[in-house]
Short mmCIF file of C-alpha atoms in Angstrom, two decimals:
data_model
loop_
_atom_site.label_atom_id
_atom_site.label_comp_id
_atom_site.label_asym_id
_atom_site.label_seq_id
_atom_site.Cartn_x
_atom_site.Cartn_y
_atom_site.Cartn_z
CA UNK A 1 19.52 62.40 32.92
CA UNK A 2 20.74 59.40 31.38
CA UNK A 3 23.71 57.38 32.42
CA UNK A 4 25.91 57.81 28.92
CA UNK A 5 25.04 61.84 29.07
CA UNK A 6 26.12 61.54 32.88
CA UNK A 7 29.73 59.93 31.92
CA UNK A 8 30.46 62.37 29.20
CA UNK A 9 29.90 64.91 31.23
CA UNK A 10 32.37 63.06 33.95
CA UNK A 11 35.00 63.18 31.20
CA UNK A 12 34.73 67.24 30.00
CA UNK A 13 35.15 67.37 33.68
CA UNK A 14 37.89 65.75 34.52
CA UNK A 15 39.02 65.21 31.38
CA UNK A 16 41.05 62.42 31.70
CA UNK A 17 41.12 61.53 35.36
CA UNK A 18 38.44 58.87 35.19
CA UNK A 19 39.12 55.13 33.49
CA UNK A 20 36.70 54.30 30.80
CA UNK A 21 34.94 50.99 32.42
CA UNK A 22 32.05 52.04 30.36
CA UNK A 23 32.98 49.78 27.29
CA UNK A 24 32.86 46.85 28.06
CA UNK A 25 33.53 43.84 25.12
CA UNK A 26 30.86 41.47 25.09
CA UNK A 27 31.58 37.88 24.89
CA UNK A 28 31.30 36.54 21.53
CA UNK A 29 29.60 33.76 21.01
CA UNK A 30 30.73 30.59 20.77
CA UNK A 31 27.96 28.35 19.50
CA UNK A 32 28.28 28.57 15.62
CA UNK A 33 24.75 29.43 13.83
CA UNK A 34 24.09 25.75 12.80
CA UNK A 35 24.14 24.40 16.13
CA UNK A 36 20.89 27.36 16.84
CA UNK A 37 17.29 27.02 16.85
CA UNK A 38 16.08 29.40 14.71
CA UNK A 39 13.32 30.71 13.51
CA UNK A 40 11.74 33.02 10.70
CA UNK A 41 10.33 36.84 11.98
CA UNK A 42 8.57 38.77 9.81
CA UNK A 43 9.63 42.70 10.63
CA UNK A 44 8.27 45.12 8.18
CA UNK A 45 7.97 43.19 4.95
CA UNK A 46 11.10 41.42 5.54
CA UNK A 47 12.61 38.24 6.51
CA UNK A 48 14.81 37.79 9.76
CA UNK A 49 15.97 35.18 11.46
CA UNK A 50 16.13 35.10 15.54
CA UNK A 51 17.28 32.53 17.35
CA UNK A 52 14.01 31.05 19.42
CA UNK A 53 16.60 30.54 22.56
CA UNK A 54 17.72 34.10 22.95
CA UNK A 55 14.93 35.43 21.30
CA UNK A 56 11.98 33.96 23.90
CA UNK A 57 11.45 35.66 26.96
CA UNK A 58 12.16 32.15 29.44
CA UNK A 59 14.97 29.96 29.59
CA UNK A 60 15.17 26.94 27.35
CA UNK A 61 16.65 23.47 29.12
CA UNK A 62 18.06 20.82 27.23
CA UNK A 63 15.23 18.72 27.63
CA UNK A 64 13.05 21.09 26.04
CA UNK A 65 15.36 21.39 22.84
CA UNK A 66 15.61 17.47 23.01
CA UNK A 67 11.75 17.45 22.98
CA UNK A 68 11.73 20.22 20.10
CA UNK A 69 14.26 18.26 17.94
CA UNK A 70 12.41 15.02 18.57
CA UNK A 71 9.33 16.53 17.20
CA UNK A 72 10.81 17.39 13.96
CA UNK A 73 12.81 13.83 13.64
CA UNK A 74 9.06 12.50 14.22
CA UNK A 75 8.03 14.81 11.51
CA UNK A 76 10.33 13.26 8.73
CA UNK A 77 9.64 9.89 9.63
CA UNK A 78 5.76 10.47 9.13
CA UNK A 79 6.29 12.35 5.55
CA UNK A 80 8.88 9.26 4.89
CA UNK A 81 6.44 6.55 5.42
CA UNK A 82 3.22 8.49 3.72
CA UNK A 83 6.11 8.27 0.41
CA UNK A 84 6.41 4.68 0.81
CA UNK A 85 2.97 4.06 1.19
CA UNK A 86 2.43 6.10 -1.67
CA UNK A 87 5.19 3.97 -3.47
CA UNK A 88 3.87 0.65 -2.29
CA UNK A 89 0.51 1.21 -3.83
CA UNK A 90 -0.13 0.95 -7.32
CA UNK A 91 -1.74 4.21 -9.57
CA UNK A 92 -4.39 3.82 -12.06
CA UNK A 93 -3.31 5.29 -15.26
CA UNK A 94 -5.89 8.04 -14.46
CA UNK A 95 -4.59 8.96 -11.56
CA UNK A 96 -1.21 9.11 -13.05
CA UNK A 97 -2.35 11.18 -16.06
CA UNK A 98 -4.49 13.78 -13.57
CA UNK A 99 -0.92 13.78 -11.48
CA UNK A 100 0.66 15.17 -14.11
CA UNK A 101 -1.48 17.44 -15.29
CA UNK A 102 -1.97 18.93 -11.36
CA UNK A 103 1.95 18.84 -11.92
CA UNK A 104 2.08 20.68 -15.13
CA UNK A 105 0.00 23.91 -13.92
CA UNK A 106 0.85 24.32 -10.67
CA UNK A 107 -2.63 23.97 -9.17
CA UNK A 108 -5.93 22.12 -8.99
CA UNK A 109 -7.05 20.98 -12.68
CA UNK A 110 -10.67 21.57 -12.63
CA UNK A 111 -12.11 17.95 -14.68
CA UNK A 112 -13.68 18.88 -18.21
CA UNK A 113 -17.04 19.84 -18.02
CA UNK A 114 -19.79 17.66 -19.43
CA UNK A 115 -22.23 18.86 -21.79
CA UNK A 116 -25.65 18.51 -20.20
CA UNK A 117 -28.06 17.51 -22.47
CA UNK A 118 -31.68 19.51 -22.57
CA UNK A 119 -34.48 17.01 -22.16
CA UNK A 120 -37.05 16.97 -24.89
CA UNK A 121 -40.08 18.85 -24.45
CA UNK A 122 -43.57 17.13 -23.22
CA UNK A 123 -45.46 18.71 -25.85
CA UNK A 124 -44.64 18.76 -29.60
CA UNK A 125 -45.15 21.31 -32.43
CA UNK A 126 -48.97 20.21 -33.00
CA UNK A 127 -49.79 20.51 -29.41
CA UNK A 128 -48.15 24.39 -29.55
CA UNK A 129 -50.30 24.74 -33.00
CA UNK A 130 -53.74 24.04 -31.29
CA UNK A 131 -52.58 25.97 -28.17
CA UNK A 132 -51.73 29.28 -30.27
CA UNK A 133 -54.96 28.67 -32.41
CA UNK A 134 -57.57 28.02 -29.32
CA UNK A 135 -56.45 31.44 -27.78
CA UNK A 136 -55.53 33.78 -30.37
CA UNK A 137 -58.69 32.69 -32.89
CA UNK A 138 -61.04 33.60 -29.76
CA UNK A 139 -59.44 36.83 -28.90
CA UNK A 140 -59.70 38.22 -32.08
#
């Protein structure tokens, strides 16, 4: 028997004699949602969002969110200086114009294709004439 059937069955009973210490408030929390690490759970076909501190099975120290944070701050300050590199350095105008196009569509621009060219034959038209007249005159 479970302990909520248990306590119902407590209060048919007495019916009033026992104190309800059952429901107990919880604390609410006091750290707002923009001070939590959070992160993005996928639960049948939708999007949730857990916080990684309550949400993990160990405890989290300060130093370890220090660490995390760090990480990220490291993050945007390598995608800031790959910009200014990218800045710094001057495009040719067809890299610009392939840019855009990449930009336009969405996706990889496959270049135009170039027309191969068939190479000439070895052998001409009189060569084929004597070939078609050695075999087919002594055939027949």
């Amino acid at each position: 028997m479970s302990s909520a059937l248990l306590k119902k069955s407590l209060e048919i009973v007495d019916s009033g004699s026992c104190k309800r210490n059952s429901t107990k408030k919880k604390p609410k929390n006091l750290i707002p949602e923009s001070h939590k690490i959070m992160r993005m759970v996928k639960k049948k076909g939708k999007m949730y969002k857990q916080n990684q501190i309550e949400g993990s099975g160990r405890k989290i120290t300060i130093a370890d969110v220090q660490n995390h944070l760090k990480t990220s701050k490291e993050r945007v300050e390598k995608t800031v200086d790959k910009l200014l590199k990218l800045h710094s350095s001057p495009l040719e105008e067809e890299d610009a114009e392939e840019l855009a196009r990449r930009a336009k569509s969405g996706h990889y621009v496959l270049p135009p294709k170039k027309e191969t060219v068939e190479p000439e034959s070895v052998f001409t038209e009189e060569d084929f004439k004597r070939f078609e007249e050695e075999y087919f005159d002594d055939t027949i």
